[in-house]
Amino acid sequence: MSILKREFSKLIDVCLEKEVDKVNSDKYRLKYHLMPPIGWLNDPNGLCQFKGEYHVFYQYSPFDANGGLKFWGHYKSKDMIEWEDLGACLYPDTPHDCHGVYSGSAFVENDRVYFYYTGNVKHVGSYDYINNGRGHNTIMVTSEDGINFNDKKVLLENIDYPSNMTCHVRDPKVFKKNDKYFMVLGARDNNHKGCILLYNSDDLEKWNFLNTISTNEKFGYMWECPDLFELKDECSGETKSILCISPQGIEADGYKFNNIYQSGYFLGNMNLENGNFDFGEFIELDRGFDFYAPQTFIDEKGRTILTGWMGLPDIDEEHYTNPTTKNGWLHALTIPRELVLINNKVYQRPIEELRKLRGIYISRELKSTREYNELKGEVYELDIEFNNDIDNLKINLKSDCNISFDKNERTIKLSLGDSGYGRKTRSVTIDRLNRLQIFSDTSSLEIFVNNGEEVFTTRVYSNSNNDKINISGNLEDVKINMYELGEYKYV
Ligand code: FRU
């Protein structure tokens, strides 16, 4: 163990001892979402299933709930319900990653996990840290057990990237197709146009640059956390490539692109021979206030599972706040969602494992009602199916959160009051409302519209003990299932 790693590890232990009780007694700690044990969390990293076990790594700043020096934290699980907290695992302890072990991915092959991440380096001096003064190194580290790591190997440095790139080239995601390995990196070029660099390799170590992929028209100045995978359309049977990115620098456009930064995907066909991608429209993955930097992995059952960061970078008082920082922690990951492609649209569905959390169950069929207010709860899954065309609907929960649907405007709207801490409204246009699945945790909501056609993810911090759920509208032929949800277990 390097001296630096030993010292960091001691320091984390000291902080944990000092902070962990305060953190764990916060009423806003979540019950079924992965959170930092103390301090700050951002992107999910290195998602994989290895020898039956699921591994979730994440961007972790244990020393500061407002962010700071990044490590990788680690959780592992056999069923994504019972977790082992393995704490900080990759440390910023070499000259090539001394200012942060930034985001990256995992690739599993032949009893080994290959991790790729960005080593962040900020040179001392007066630099803008965009065009100069910053090192973004692509580093590989392997593991035979998913827990202990071999030595870090620097594979690419800024000098190796195409010469028209700024210093911002990061977040490697590696995958295999037709016996060849590929890597995508998110980047900002010299014209401050967001793009992706595509590499290929025969041995997972030596990477050859293939192409820069970007839209004809500039679409933001930086594309973070790229992901490239395929899904077979359940309607047409056609296999499509999904190029997922978190672009920065996109202007709001009506209901679209309302957050500081976005996350979504382009549907198209990826030609891995010449590196060309034919871009379709960019579609946002989430319509709520707190979603960024999602990553997918394919599990041993063949499911494509996506997890996002339930938060956003560079959010300040002008946008909205999170009261948990004063209790020593901030942010969480979303629940894992299985992705399916239906009619050229990616749908997100809560993974079926979450059913294991279900407890007390209430089921109702409403034939013709204006208002239904028998339900209450804090941590639950509420599933509402509308068999008839509903033309107006309002659901009030967590005291001042409202979810509404208006048939004339064809919009679903989420509005938060004081409990939003500055989060106000987000909307999306849909054709028809068939189903709403609301996953409520102590301080979060994930709302799946029409079997995951649209999703709203948000943090919400209710101060009142009002846990009533009120549903009103032309409730004709409406089926309601509500389950109390239990907690993730930690071993
Ligand atoms: C996305 C991101 C990544 C970077 C990481 C640093 O939220 O900015 O591009 O690798 O976070 O924590």
Coordinates of C-alpha atoms and ligand atoms in Angstrom, one line a residue:
M1 CA 0.0 0.0 0.0
S2 CA 1.4 3.4 -0.9
I3 CA 2.1 5.9 1.9
L4 CA -0.5 8.3 0.5
K5 CA -3.2 5.6 0.3
R6 CA -2.5 4.6 3.9
E7 CA -2.7 8.3 5.1
F8 CA -5.9 8.8 3.1
S9 CA -7.4 5.7 4.5
K10 CA -6.6 6.8 8.1
L11 CA -8.1 10.2 7.4
I12 CA -11.3 8.7 6.1
D13 CA -11.5 6.5 9.2
V14 CA -11.1 9.6 11.4
C15 CA -13.9 11.4 9.4
L16 CA -16.1 8.4 9.5
E17 CA -15.8 8.1 13.3
K18 CA -16.5 11.8 13.7
E19 CA -19.4 12.2 11.2
V20 CA -21.1 8.9 10.7
D21 CA -23.6 9.2 13.6
K22 CA -24.7 12.6 12.5
V23 CA -25.1 11.4 8.9
N24 CA -27.0 8.3 9.9
S25 CA -29.4 10.2 12.2
D26 CA -30.5 12.6 9.4
K27 CA -34.2 12.0 8.8
Y28 CA -33.6 12.5 5.1
R29 CA -31.3 9.4 4.8
L30 CA -32.8 7.2 2.1
K31 CA -34.1 3.7 2.7
Y32 CA -33.5 2.0 -0.7
H33 CA -30.9 4.1 -2.5
L34 CA -27.2 3.9 -2.3
M35 CA -25.6 7.0 -0.6
P36 CA -22.2 8.0 0.5
P37 CA -21.4 6.8 4.0
I38 CA -20.3 10.4 4.7
G39 CA -19.6 13.3 2.5
W40 CA -20.5 13.7 -1.2
L41 CA -21.4 11.2 -4.0
N42 CA -21.7 11.9 -7.7
D43 CA -21.6 9.6 -10.8
P44 CA -22.1 5.9 -10.7
N45 CA -18.8 4.2 -11.9
G46 CA -17.6 0.8 -12.9
L47 CA -21.0 -0.9 -12.9
C48 CA -20.8 -4.6 -13.5
Q49 CA -21.8 -8.1 -12.5
F50 CA -18.7 -10.3 -11.8
K51 CA -19.0 -13.9 -10.8
G52 CA -22.6 -13.4 -9.8
E53 CA -22.1 -10.3 -7.7
Y54 CA -23.1 -6.8 -8.6
H55 CA -20.6 -4.1 -8.1
V56 CA -21.5 -0.4 -7.9
F57 CA -18.7 2.1 -7.7
Y58 CA -19.3 5.8 -7.4
Q59 CA -17.6 9.2 -7.3
Y60 CA -16.9 9.8 -3.6
S61 CA -15.6 12.8 -1.7
P62 CA -15.5 11.6 1.9
F63 CA -14.0 14.8 3.3
D64 CA -16.5 17.3 2.1
A65 CA -20.3 17.1 1.7
N66 CA -20.0 19.9 -0.9
G67 CA -17.6 17.9 -3.1
G68 CA -13.9 18.0 -3.3
L69 CA -11.1 15.5 -3.9
K70 CA -12.7 12.4 -5.7
F71 CA -12.1 8.8 -4.8
W72 CA -14.1 5.8 -6.0
G73 CA -16.4 4.3 -3.3
H74 CA -17.6 0.8 -3.6
Y75 CA -20.8 -1.3 -2.9
K76 CA -21.3 -4.9 -3.8
S77 CA -24.3 -7.1 -3.7
K78 CA -25.7 -10.5 -4.8
D79 CA -29.2 -9.3 -5.4
M80 CA -29.1 -5.5 -5.4
I81 CA -31.0 -5.4 -2.2
E82 CA -28.5 -6.6 0.4
W83 CA -25.3 -4.5 0.1
E84 CA -21.8 -4.6 1.4
D85 CA -20.2 -1.2 1.9
L86 CA -16.6 -1.5 0.9
G87 CA -15.9 2.2 1.3
A88 CA -13.2 4.1 -0.6
C89 CA -11.4 1.8 -2.9
L90 CA -9.5 3.8 -5.6
Y91 CA -7.4 6.7 -4.2
P92 CA -5.9 9.8 -5.8
D93 CA -2.5 8.6 -4.8
T94 CA -0.3 8.8 -8.0
P95 CA 1.0 11.7 -10.0
H96 CA -1.5 10.8 -12.8
D97 CA -4.6 11.0 -10.7
C98 CA -3.6 13.2 -7.7
H99 CA -6.5 15.6 -8.1
G100 CA -9.2 13.1 -8.5
V101 CA -10.0 9.5 -9.5
Y102 CA -12.6 10.6 -11.9
S103 CA -15.4 8.7 -13.6
G104 CA -15.0 5.5 -15.6
S105 CA -16.3 2.0 -16.2
A106 CA -15.7 -1.7 -15.8
F107 CA -15.3 -4.4 -18.4
V108 CA -15.5 -8.1 -17.3
E109 CA -13.6 -10.9 -19.2
N110 CA -11.9 -14.1 -18.4
D111 CA -12.2 -14.0 -14.6
R112 CA -10.9 -10.5 -14.5
V113 CA -12.4 -7.0 -14.2
Y114 CA -10.7 -4.2 -16.2
F115 CA -11.5 -0.8 -14.8
Y116 CA -10.9 2.4 -16.8
Y117 CA -11.1 5.8 -15.3
T118 CA -9.8 9.4 -15.7
G119 CA -7.0 10.5 -13.6
N120 CA -7.5 14.2 -13.0
V121 CA -4.4 16.4 -12.6
K122 CA -4.4 20.2 -12.1
H123 CA -1.0 21.8 -12.6
V124 CA 0.1 24.5 -10.3
G125 CA 0.0 27.9 -12.0
S126 CA -2.4 30.4 -13.5
Y127 CA -4.3 28.3 -16.0
D128 CA -7.9 28.2 -17.2
Y129 CA -7.8 24.4 -16.7
I130 CA -9.8 24.0 -19.9
N131 CA -7.3 24.8 -22.6
N132 CA -4.3 24.4 -20.4
G133 CA -3.1 23.4 -17.0
R134 CA -5.1 20.1 -16.7
G135 CA -4.2 16.5 -17.3
H136 CA -6.9 14.0 -18.1
N137 CA -5.3 10.6 -18.2
T138 CA -7.0 7.4 -19.1
I139 CA -5.9 4.8 -16.6
M140 CA -6.6 1.1 -16.3
V141 CA -6.6 -1.0 -13.2
T142 CA -7.5 -4.7 -13.1
S143 CA -8.8 -6.9 -10.4
E144 CA -9.2 -10.7 -10.0
D145 CA -11.8 -10.5 -7.3
G146 CA -13.5 -7.2 -7.9
I147 CA -12.3 -5.8 -4.6
N148 CA -8.5 -5.7 -4.7
F149 CA -6.8 -3.9 -7.4
N150 CA -3.5 -4.4 -9.3
D151 CA -1.2 -1.5 -10.1
K152 CA -2.6 1.5 -12.0
K153 CA -1.5 1.7 -15.7
V154 CA -1.6 5.0 -17.6
L155 CA -2.9 4.2 -21.1
L156 CA -3.5 7.6 -22.7
E157 CA -2.5 11.1 -21.7
N158 CA -3.6 14.4 -23.2
I159 CA -0.8 14.3 -25.8
D160 CA -2.3 11.1 -27.1
Y161 CA -5.7 12.5 -27.8
P162 CA -6.5 14.2 -31.2
S163 CA -4.7 17.6 -31.3
N164 CA -7.9 19.6 -31.7
M165 CA -9.1 18.7 -28.2
T166 CA -9.0 20.9 -25.1
C167 CA -7.7 19.3 -21.9
H168 CA -11.2 17.9 -21.1
V169 CA -11.2 14.3 -22.3
R170 CA -12.7 11.9 -19.8
D171 CA -15.0 9.2 -18.5
P172 CA -13.9 6.1 -20.5
K173 CA -16.6 3.4 -21.2
V174 CA -15.3 0.2 -22.6
F175 CA -17.3 -2.6 -24.4
K176 CA -16.7 -5.5 -26.8
K177 CA -18.3 -6.1 -30.2
N178 CA -17.4 -8.8 -32.7
D179 CA -14.2 -9.8 -30.9
K180 CA -12.8 -6.3 -30.8
Y181 CA -12.8 -3.9 -27.8
F182 CA -14.0 -0.3 -28.0
M183 CA -13.7 2.7 -25.8
V184 CA -15.7 6.0 -25.9
L185 CA -14.4 9.1 -24.1
G186 CA -16.3 12.3 -23.6
A187 CA -14.6 15.5 -24.8
R188 CA -14.6 19.2 -25.5
D189 CA -12.8 20.2 -28.6
N190 CA -10.9 23.5 -29.3
N191 CA -14.0 25.1 -30.7
H192 CA -15.8 24.2 -27.4
K193 CA -18.0 21.7 -29.2
G194 CA -19.0 18.6 -27.3
C195 CA -17.9 15.3 -28.9
I196 CA -16.9 11.7 -28.3
L197 CA -13.7 10.0 -29.1
L198 CA -13.9 6.4 -30.3
Y199 CA -11.0 4.0 -29.9
N200 CA -10.5 0.3 -30.6
S201 CA -8.1 -2.3 -29.2
D202 CA -7.2 -5.9 -29.6
D203 CA -5.8 -6.3 -26.1
L204 CA -7.6 -3.9 -23.8
E205 CA -4.4 -1.9 -23.2
K206 CA -3.2 -0.4 -26.5
W207 CA -5.9 1.8 -27.9
N208 CA -6.1 3.1 -31.5
F209 CA -8.0 6.3 -32.2
L210 CA -10.8 5.6 -34.7
N211 CA -13.0 8.7 -35.0
T212 CA -14.4 11.8 -33.3
I213 CA -18.2 11.6 -33.2
S214 CA -20.4 14.6 -32.9
T215 CA -23.5 16.2 -34.3
N216 CA -23.1 18.5 -37.4
E217 CA -24.5 21.4 -35.4
K218 CA -22.9 22.0 -32.1
F219 CA -24.9 20.4 -29.3
G220 CA -23.3 21.9 -26.1
Y221 CA -19.7 22.5 -25.3
M222 CA -18.9 19.3 -23.5
W223 CA -20.2 15.8 -23.5
E224 CA -19.6 14.0 -20.2
C225 CA -20.0 10.3 -19.3
P226 CA -20.6 8.7 -22.7
D227 CA -22.1 5.3 -23.0
L228 CA -22.6 3.3 -26.2
F229 CA -24.7 0.1 -26.3
E230 CA -27.3 -1.7 -28.3
L231 CA -31.0 -2.5 -27.7
K232 CA -33.3 -4.6 -29.8
D233 CA -36.6 -2.8 -30.5
E234 CA -39.4 -4.8 -29.0
C235 CA -41.7 -3.7 -31.8
S236 CA -39.7 -3.8 -35.0
G237 CA -37.1 -6.4 -33.8
E238 CA -34.4 -4.2 -35.2
T239 CA -31.2 -3.6 -33.1
K240 CA -30.3 0.0 -32.6
S241 CA -27.3 1.8 -31.1
I242 CA -27.9 4.1 -28.2
L243 CA -25.3 6.8 -27.7
C244 CA -25.9 8.2 -24.3
I245 CA -24.2 11.4 -23.1
S246 CA -24.5 14.1 -20.5
P247 CA -24.1 17.3 -22.5
Q248 CA -23.3 20.7 -21.0
G249 CA -24.2 24.0 -22.5
I250 CA -27.7 23.3 -23.9
E251 CA -30.3 26.1 -23.8
A252 CA -33.7 25.4 -22.3
D253 CA -36.4 24.9 -25.0
G254 CA -39.9 24.8 -23.6
Y255 CA -40.2 21.8 -21.3
K256 CA -37.0 20.4 -22.7
F257 CA -33.5 20.9 -21.2
N258 CA -34.6 22.6 -18.0
N259 CA -31.8 21.5 -15.8
I260 CA -28.3 23.1 -15.6
Y261 CA -27.0 20.1 -17.6
Q262 CA -28.8 17.3 -19.4
S263 CA -28.6 13.5 -19.8
G264 CA -30.1 11.6 -22.7
Y265 CA -29.4 9.7 -25.8
F266 CA -29.2 9.7 -29.6
L267 CA -30.7 6.7 -31.3
G268 CA -28.9 5.6 -34.4
N269 CA -26.6 3.1 -36.0
M270 CA -23.0 2.9 -35.0
N271 CA -20.6 1.7 -37.6
L272 CA -17.7 0.4 -35.6
E273 CA -15.6 -0.2 -38.8
N274 CA -15.3 3.4 -39.8
G275 CA -16.5 5.0 -36.6
N276 CA -19.5 6.8 -38.0
F277 CA -22.7 7.3 -36.1
D278 CA -25.9 8.5 -37.8
F279 CA -27.5 10.8 -35.3
G280 CA -31.2 10.7 -34.6
E281 CA -32.9 13.2 -32.3
F282 CA -31.5 13.7 -28.7
I283 CA -34.0 12.4 -26.2
E284 CA -33.7 13.2 -22.5
L285 CA -33.7 10.3 -20.1
D286 CA -35.3 12.1 -17.2
R287 CA -37.7 15.0 -16.7
G288 CA -37.1 15.7 -13.0
F289 CA -34.7 18.0 -11.1
D290 CA -32.0 15.5 -10.1
F291 CA -30.6 13.2 -12.6
Y292 CA -27.2 13.1 -14.3
A293 CA -24.3 11.0 -15.6
P294 CA -26.1 7.7 -15.9
Q295 CA -24.2 4.5 -16.8
T296 CA -25.4 1.1 -18.0
F297 CA -24.0 -2.4 -17.8
I298 CA -25.3 -5.7 -19.1
D299 CA -25.8 -8.2 -16.3
E300 CA -25.4 -12.0 -16.4
K301 CA -29.1 -12.3 -17.3
G302 CA -28.5 -10.1 -20.4
R303 CA -30.5 -7.2 -19.0
T304 CA -29.2 -3.6 -19.8
I305 CA -29.4 -1.9 -16.4
L306 CA -29.0 1.9 -16.0
T307 CA -28.2 3.7 -12.8
G308 CA -27.9 7.5 -12.6
W309 CA -26.6 10.0 -10.1
M310 CA -29.7 11.5 -8.3
G311 CA -28.2 14.9 -8.4
L312 CA -26.5 17.4 -10.7
P313 CA -23.1 19.3 -10.6
D314 CA -22.7 23.1 -10.2
I315 CA -26.1 23.6 -8.5
D316 CA -26.2 26.6 -6.2
E317 CA -28.7 28.7 -4.3
E318 CA -29.9 30.2 -7.5
H319 CA -31.2 26.8 -8.5
Y320 CA -32.0 24.7 -5.5
T321 CA -30.4 23.3 -2.4
N322 CA -30.3 20.2 -0.3
P323 CA -30.6 20.4 3.5
T324 CA -28.6 17.2 4.0
T325 CA -25.2 19.0 3.6
K326 CA -25.5 20.4 7.1
N327 CA -25.7 16.8 8.3
G328 CA -22.5 15.9 6.5
W329 CA -23.7 14.1 3.4
L330 CA -25.1 14.8 -0.1
H331 CA -26.6 12.9 -3.0
A332 CA -27.5 9.3 -3.8
L333 CA -27.8 7.0 -6.8
T334 CA -31.1 6.3 -8.5
I335 CA -32.8 2.9 -8.3
P336 CA -31.4 0.6 -11.0
R337 CA -33.7 0.6 -14.1
E338 CA -33.8 -2.0 -16.8
L339 CA -33.8 -0.5 -20.3
V340 CA -36.0 -1.7 -23.2
L341 CA -36.5 -0.2 -26.6
I342 CA -40.1 0.2 -27.8
N343 CA -40.8 2.0 -31.1
N344 CA -37.5 3.7 -31.1
K345 CA -37.8 5.0 -27.6
V346 CA -35.9 3.9 -24.5
Y347 CA -38.1 2.9 -21.7
Q348 CA -36.8 2.6 -18.1
R349 CA -38.3 0.1 -15.7
P350 CA -37.4 -0.4 -12.1
I351 CA -35.6 -3.7 -11.8
E352 CA -37.8 -6.5 -10.6
E353 CA -35.5 -7.2 -7.6
L354 CA -37.1 -4.2 -5.9
R355 CA -40.2 -6.2 -5.4
K356 CA -38.4 -8.0 -2.6
L357 CA -38.7 -4.7 -0.7
R358 CA -42.5 -4.8 -0.8
G359 CA -44.3 -5.0 2.5
I360 CA -47.9 -4.2 3.4
Y361 CA -50.1 -4.0 0.3
I362 CA -53.3 -2.2 -0.5
S363 CA -55.2 -2.8 -3.7
R364 CA -58.3 -0.8 -4.9
E365 CA -60.4 -0.6 -8.0
L366 CA -62.1 2.8 -8.5
K367 CA -65.1 2.6 -10.7
S368 CA -66.2 6.3 -10.7
T369 CA -64.8 8.6 -8.1
R370 CA -63.7 12.3 -8.0
E371 CA -61.4 11.9 -5.0
Y372 CA -59.6 9.1 -3.3
N373 CA -57.7 9.9 -0.1
E374 CA -57.4 6.7 2.0
L375 CA -53.7 6.2 1.3
K376 CA -50.7 7.5 3.2
G377 CA -47.1 6.7 3.5
E378 CA -43.5 7.9 3.2
V379 CA -41.5 5.0 1.7
Y380 CA -43.6 3.2 -0.9
E381 CA -44.3 2.2 -4.4
L382 CA -47.6 3.5 -5.7
D383 CA -48.8 2.0 -9.0
I384 CA -51.9 3.5 -10.7
E385 CA -53.3 2.1 -13.9
F386 CA -55.8 4.1 -15.9
N387 CA -58.0 1.9 -18.0
N388 CA -60.1 4.7 -19.4
D389 CA -58.9 8.0 -20.9
I390 CA -58.3 10.2 -17.9
D391 CA -58.6 13.9 -18.7
N392 CA -57.6 15.5 -15.4
L393 CA -55.7 14.1 -12.6
K394 CA -54.0 15.5 -9.5
I395 CA -52.0 13.6 -7.0
N396 CA -50.8 15.3 -3.8
L397 CA -48.2 13.7 -1.6
K398 CA -45.4 14.5 0.8
S399 CA -47.5 17.5 1.9
D400 CA -46.7 19.8 -1.0
C401 CA -45.7 17.7 -4.0
N402 CA -48.2 17.6 -6.9
I403 CA -48.3 15.4 -9.9
S404 CA -50.9 16.4 -12.4
F405 CA -52.1 15.5 -15.9
D406 CA -54.1 17.6 -18.2
K407 CA -55.6 15.9 -21.3
N408 CA -56.0 19.1 -23.3
E409 CA -52.5 20.1 -22.8
R410 CA -51.3 16.5 -22.9
T411 CA -48.8 17.3 -20.2
I412 CA -47.7 15.6 -17.0
K413 CA -46.5 18.1 -14.5
L414 CA -44.5 17.8 -11.3
S415 CA -44.7 20.7 -8.9
L416 CA -43.0 21.0 -5.6
G417 CA -43.6 23.5 -2.8
D418 CA -41.3 24.4 0.1
S419 CA -40.1 20.8 0.3
G420 CA -38.5 21.2 -3.1
Y421 CA -35.9 23.7 -1.6
G422 CA -36.1 25.7 -4.8
R423 CA -37.3 23.0 -7.1
K424 CA -40.5 24.2 -8.7
T425 CA -42.0 22.6 -11.8
R426 CA -41.0 20.2 -14.5
S427 CA -43.3 19.0 -17.3
V428 CA -43.4 16.7 -20.2
T429 CA -45.8 16.2 -23.1
I430 CA -47.3 12.7 -23.6
D431 CA -50.1 11.4 -25.8
R432 CA -52.1 9.5 -23.2
L433 CA -51.7 8.5 -19.6
N434 CA -52.0 4.8 -19.0
R435 CA -49.9 4.2 -15.9
L436 CA -48.0 6.0 -13.1
Q437 CA -45.5 4.2 -10.8
I438 CA -44.3 6.4 -8.0
F439 CA -41.3 5.2 -6.0
S440 CA -41.2 7.4 -2.9
D441 CA -38.3 7.3 -0.4
T442 CA -37.8 9.5 2.6
S443 CA -36.4 12.3 0.4
S444 CA -36.8 11.3 -3.2
L445 CA -39.4 10.6 -5.8
E446 CA -38.9 8.6 -9.0
I447 CA -42.0 8.7 -11.1
F448 CA -42.3 6.3 -14.1
V449 CA -44.9 7.4 -16.6
N450 CA -46.5 4.8 -18.9
N451 CA -44.2 1.9 -18.0
G452 CA -41.1 4.0 -18.1
E453 CA -41.8 6.0 -21.3
E454 CA -40.9 9.1 -19.3
V455 CA -39.3 9.4 -15.8
F456 CA -39.1 12.2 -13.3
T457 CA -36.4 11.9 -10.7
T458 CA -36.2 14.4 -7.9
R459 CA -35.1 15.0 -4.3
V460 CA -37.7 16.3 -2.0
Y461 CA -37.4 17.3 1.6
S462 CA -40.7 17.4 3.4
N463 CA -40.7 19.1 6.8
S464 CA -44.2 18.1 7.8
N465 CA -45.5 14.8 9.1
N466 CA -48.3 14.9 6.6
D467 CA -47.9 11.6 4.8
K468 CA -51.4 11.7 3.1
I469 CA -51.7 10.8 -0.5
N470 CA -54.7 12.5 -2.2
I471 CA -55.7 11.5 -5.7
S472 CA -58.4 13.4 -7.5
G473 CA -59.8 13.7 -11.1
N474 CA -62.2 11.7 -13.2
L475 CA -61.2 8.5 -11.7
E476 CA -63.1 6.0 -13.8
D477 CA -61.9 2.4 -14.0
V478 CA -58.6 3.1 -12.1
K479 CA -56.6 0.4 -10.5
I480 CA -54.4 1.3 -7.5
N481 CA -51.8 -0.9 -5.9
M482 CA -49.7 0.4 -3.1
Y483 CA -46.8 -1.3 -1.4
E484 CA -44.9 -0.1 1.6
L485 CA -41.2 -0.6 0.8
G486 CA -38.6 -1.8 3.2
E487 CA -34.9 -0.9 3.4
Y488 CA -31.8 -2.0 1.7
K489 CA -29.8 -4.2 4.1
Y490 CA -26.1 -3.6 4.7
V491 CA -23.9 -6.5 5.8
Ligands
FRU1 C1 -19.8 14.2 -14.3 C2 -18.3 14.4 -14.0 C3 -17.4 13.6 -14.9 C4 -16.1 13.5 -14.1 C5 -16.7 13.4 -12.7 C6 -15.8 14.0 -11.6 O1 -20.6 14.5 -13.2 O2 -18.0 15.8 -14.1 O3 -17.2 14.1 -16.2 O4 -15.4 12.4 -14.4 O5 -17.9 14.0 -12.7 O6 -16.3 13.8 -10.4

